[in-house]
Short mmCIF file of C-alpha atoms in Angstrom, two decimals:
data_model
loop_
_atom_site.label_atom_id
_atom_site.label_comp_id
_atom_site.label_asym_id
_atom_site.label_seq_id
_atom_site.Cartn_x
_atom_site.Cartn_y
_atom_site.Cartn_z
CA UNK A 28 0.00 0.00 0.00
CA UNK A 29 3.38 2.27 -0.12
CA UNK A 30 2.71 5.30 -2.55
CA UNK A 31 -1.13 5.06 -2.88
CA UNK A 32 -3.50 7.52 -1.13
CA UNK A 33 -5.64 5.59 1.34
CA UNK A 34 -8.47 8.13 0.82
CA UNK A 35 -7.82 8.82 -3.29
CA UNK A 36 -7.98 12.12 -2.73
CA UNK A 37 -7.88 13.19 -6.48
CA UNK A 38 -10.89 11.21 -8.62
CA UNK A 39 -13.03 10.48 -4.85
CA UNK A 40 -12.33 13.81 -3.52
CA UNK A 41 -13.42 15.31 -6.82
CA UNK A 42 -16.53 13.34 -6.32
CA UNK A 43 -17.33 14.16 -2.91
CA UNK A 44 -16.95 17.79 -3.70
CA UNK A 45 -19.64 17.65 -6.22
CA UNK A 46 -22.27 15.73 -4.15
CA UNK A 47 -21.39 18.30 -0.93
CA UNK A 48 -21.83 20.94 -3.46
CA UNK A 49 -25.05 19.43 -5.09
CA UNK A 50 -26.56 18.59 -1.34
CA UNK A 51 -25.85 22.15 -0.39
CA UNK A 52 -27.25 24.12 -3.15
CA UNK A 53 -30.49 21.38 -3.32
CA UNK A 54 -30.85 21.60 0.97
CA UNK A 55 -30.44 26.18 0.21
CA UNK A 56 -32.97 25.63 -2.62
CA UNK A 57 -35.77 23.59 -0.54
CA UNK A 58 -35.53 26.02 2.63
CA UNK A 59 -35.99 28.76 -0.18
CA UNK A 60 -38.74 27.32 -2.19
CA UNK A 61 -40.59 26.50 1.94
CA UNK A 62 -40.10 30.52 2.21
CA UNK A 63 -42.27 30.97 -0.19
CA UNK A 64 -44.60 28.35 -0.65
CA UNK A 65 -45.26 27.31 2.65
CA UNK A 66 -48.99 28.64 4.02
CA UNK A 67 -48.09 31.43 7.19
CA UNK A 68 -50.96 33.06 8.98
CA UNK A 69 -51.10 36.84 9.14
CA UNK A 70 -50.78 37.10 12.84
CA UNK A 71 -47.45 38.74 14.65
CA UNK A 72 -48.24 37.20 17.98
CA UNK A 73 -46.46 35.51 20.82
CA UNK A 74 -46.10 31.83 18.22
CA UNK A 75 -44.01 33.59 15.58
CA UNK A 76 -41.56 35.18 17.75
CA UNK A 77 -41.34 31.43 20.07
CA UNK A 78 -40.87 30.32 16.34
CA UNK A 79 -37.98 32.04 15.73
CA UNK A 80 -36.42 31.33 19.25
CA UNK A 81 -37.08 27.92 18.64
CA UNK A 82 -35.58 27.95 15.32
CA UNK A 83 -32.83 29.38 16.64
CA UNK A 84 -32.29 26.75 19.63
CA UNK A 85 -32.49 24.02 16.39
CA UNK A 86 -30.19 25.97 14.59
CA UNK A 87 -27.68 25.67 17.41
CA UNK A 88 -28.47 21.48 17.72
CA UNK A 89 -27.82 21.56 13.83
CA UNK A 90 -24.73 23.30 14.04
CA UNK A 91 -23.42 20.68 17.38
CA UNK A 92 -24.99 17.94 15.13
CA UNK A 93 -22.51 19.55 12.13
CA UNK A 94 -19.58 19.73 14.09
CA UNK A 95 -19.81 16.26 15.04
CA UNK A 96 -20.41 15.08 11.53
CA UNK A 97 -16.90 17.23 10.17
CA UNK A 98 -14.93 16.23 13.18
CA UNK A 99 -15.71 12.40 11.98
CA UNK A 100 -15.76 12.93 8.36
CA UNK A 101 -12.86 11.84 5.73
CA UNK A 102 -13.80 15.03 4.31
CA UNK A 103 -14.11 17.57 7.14
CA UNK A 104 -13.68 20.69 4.75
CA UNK A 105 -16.49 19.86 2.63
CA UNK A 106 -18.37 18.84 5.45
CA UNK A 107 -17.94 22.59 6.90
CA UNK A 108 -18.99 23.74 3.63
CA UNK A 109 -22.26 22.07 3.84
CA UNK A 110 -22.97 23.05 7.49
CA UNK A 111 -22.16 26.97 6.45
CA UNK A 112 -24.35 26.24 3.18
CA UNK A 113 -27.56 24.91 5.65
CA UNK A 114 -27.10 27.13 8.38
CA UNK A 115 -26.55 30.83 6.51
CA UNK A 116 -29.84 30.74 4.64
CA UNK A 117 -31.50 28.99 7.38
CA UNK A 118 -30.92 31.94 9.88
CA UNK A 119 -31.91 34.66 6.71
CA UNK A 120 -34.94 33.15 5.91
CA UNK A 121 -35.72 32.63 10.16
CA UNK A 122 -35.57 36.85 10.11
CA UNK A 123 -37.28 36.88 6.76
CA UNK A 124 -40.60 35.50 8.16
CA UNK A 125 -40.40 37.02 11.24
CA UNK A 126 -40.55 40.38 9.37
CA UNK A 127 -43.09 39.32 6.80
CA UNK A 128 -45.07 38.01 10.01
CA UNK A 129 -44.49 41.55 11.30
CA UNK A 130 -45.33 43.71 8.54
CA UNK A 131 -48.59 42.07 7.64
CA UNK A 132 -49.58 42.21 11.54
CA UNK A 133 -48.21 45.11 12.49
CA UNK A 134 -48.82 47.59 9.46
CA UNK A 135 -46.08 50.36 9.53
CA UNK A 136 -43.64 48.60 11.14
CA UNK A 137 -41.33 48.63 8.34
CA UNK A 138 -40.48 52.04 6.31
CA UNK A 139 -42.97 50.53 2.78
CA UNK A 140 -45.16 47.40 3.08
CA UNK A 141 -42.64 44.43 2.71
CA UNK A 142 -43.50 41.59 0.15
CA UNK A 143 -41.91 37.70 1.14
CA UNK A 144 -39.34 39.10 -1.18
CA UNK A 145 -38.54 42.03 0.35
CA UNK A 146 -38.82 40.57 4.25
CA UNK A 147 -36.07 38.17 2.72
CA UNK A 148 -33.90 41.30 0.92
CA UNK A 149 -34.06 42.94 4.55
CA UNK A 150 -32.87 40.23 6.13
CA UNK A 151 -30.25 39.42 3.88
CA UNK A 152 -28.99 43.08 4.05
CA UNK A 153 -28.93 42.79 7.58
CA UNK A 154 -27.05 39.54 8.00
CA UNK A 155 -24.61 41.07 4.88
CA UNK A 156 -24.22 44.63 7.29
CA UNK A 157 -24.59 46.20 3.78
CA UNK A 158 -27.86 47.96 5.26
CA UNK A 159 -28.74 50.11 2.08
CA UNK A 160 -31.31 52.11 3.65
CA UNK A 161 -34.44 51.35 1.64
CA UNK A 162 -35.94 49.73 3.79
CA UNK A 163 -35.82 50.21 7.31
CA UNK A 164 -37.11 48.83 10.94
CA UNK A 165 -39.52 51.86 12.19
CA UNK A 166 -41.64 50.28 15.25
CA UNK A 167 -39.51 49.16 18.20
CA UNK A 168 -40.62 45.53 18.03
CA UNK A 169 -39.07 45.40 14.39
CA UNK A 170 -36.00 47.21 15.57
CA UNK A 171 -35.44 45.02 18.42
CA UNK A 172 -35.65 42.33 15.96
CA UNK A 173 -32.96 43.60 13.77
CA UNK A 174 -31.30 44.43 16.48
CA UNK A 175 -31.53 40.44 17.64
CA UNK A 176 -30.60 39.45 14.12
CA UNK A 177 -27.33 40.96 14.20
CA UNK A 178 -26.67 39.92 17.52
CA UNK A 179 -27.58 36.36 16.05
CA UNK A 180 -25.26 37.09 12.76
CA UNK A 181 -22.63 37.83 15.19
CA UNK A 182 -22.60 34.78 16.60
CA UNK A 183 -22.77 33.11 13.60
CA UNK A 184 -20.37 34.59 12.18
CA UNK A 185 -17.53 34.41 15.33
CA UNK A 186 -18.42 31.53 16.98
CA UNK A 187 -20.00 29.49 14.79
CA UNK A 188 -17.35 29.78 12.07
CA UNK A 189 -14.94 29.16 14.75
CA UNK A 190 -16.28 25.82 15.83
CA UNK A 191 -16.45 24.54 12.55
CA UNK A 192 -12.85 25.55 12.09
CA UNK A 193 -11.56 24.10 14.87
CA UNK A 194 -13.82 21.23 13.74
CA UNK A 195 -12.09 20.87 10.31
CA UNK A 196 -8.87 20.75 11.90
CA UNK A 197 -9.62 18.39 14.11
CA UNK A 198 -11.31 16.18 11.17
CA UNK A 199 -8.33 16.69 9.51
CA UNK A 200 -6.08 15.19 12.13
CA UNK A 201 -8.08 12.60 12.80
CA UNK A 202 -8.26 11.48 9.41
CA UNK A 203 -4.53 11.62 9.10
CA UNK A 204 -4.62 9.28 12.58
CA UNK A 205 -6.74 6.75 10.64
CA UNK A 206 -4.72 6.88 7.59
CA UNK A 207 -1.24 6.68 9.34
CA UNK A 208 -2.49 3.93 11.20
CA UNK A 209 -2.34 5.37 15.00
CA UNK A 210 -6.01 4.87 15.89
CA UNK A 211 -5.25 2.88 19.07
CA UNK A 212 -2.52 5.35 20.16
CA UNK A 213 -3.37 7.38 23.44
CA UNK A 214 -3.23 10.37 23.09
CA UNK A 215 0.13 11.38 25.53
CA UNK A 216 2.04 9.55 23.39
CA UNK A 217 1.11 11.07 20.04
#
């Protein structure tokens, strides 16, 4: 086995990389496509904004569910990818029907009436910090949801993306464990 790759990282790695990529862009399509087609009542009450806490608490078991996953994976980097690809538009489109859920409740709240499209263009200006200023938060409620959402972006971005870094490296050394053979060596004597 001298000279060969025990993971063929050229023709299987080529592979994997296109089914991470497909999985990512079909799992980003289907929580799009539920944005929009999925029935929501009307109603800002107590249920949407427990929805988006509770989203959020998933959103965190996802992400611990992820980490796992890369930390165990052959391919940890791809792995990452995925969990960044599932998790980004997951949090956007959270915000996004919060604020649609707002707008049609709360008329006013937002600076023009905001369309599923445009709940989902304010929320993806938030989470970008481009913030162009078209359309803004006016109530308090809505501000102290934007305000959440970049709290929530924050995290994301430090924290989160620092997990799954730490959980690619750690992947990748384990990998290199199995592949070198030293499995069943303790750890103090690595």
């Amino acid at each position: 086995m001298i000279g060969k790759d025990p993971l063929n990282r050229t023709g299987s790695g080529r592979r994997q990389a296109l089914f991470a990529s497909l999985r990512a862009l079909v799992t980003a399509g289907a929580l799009v496509a539920g944005y929009y087609l999925l029935p929501l009542g009307s109603a800002f009450t107590a249920g949407p904004v427990l929805a988006l806490v509770g989203g959020i608490a998933v959103l965190a078991l996802l992400l611990a569910w992820q980490i796992r996953r890369i930390t165990l994976s052959p391919w940890p980097g791809l792995r990452a990818m995925e969990a960044l690809a599932v998790t980004v538009p997951l949090v956007v489109l959270l915000f996004a029907t919060t604020y649609w859920l707002m707008e049609r409740s709360v008329s006013g709240s937002f600076s023009e009436e905001l369309s599923r499209t445009d709940a989902l263009y304010f929320s993806m200006t938030v989470f970008s910090t481009v913030g162009f200023g078209d359309i803004t938060a006016r109530s308090q409620t809505a501000r102290l949801l934007t305000t959440g959402q970049m709290a929530v972006n924050f995290l994301l971005v430090g924290v989160a993306a620092r997990l799954l870094l730490n959980a690619v490296q750690e992947g990748r050394r384990h990998r290199d464990r199995s592949a070198a053979g030293g499995d069943d060596v303790p750890p103090a004597v690595r």
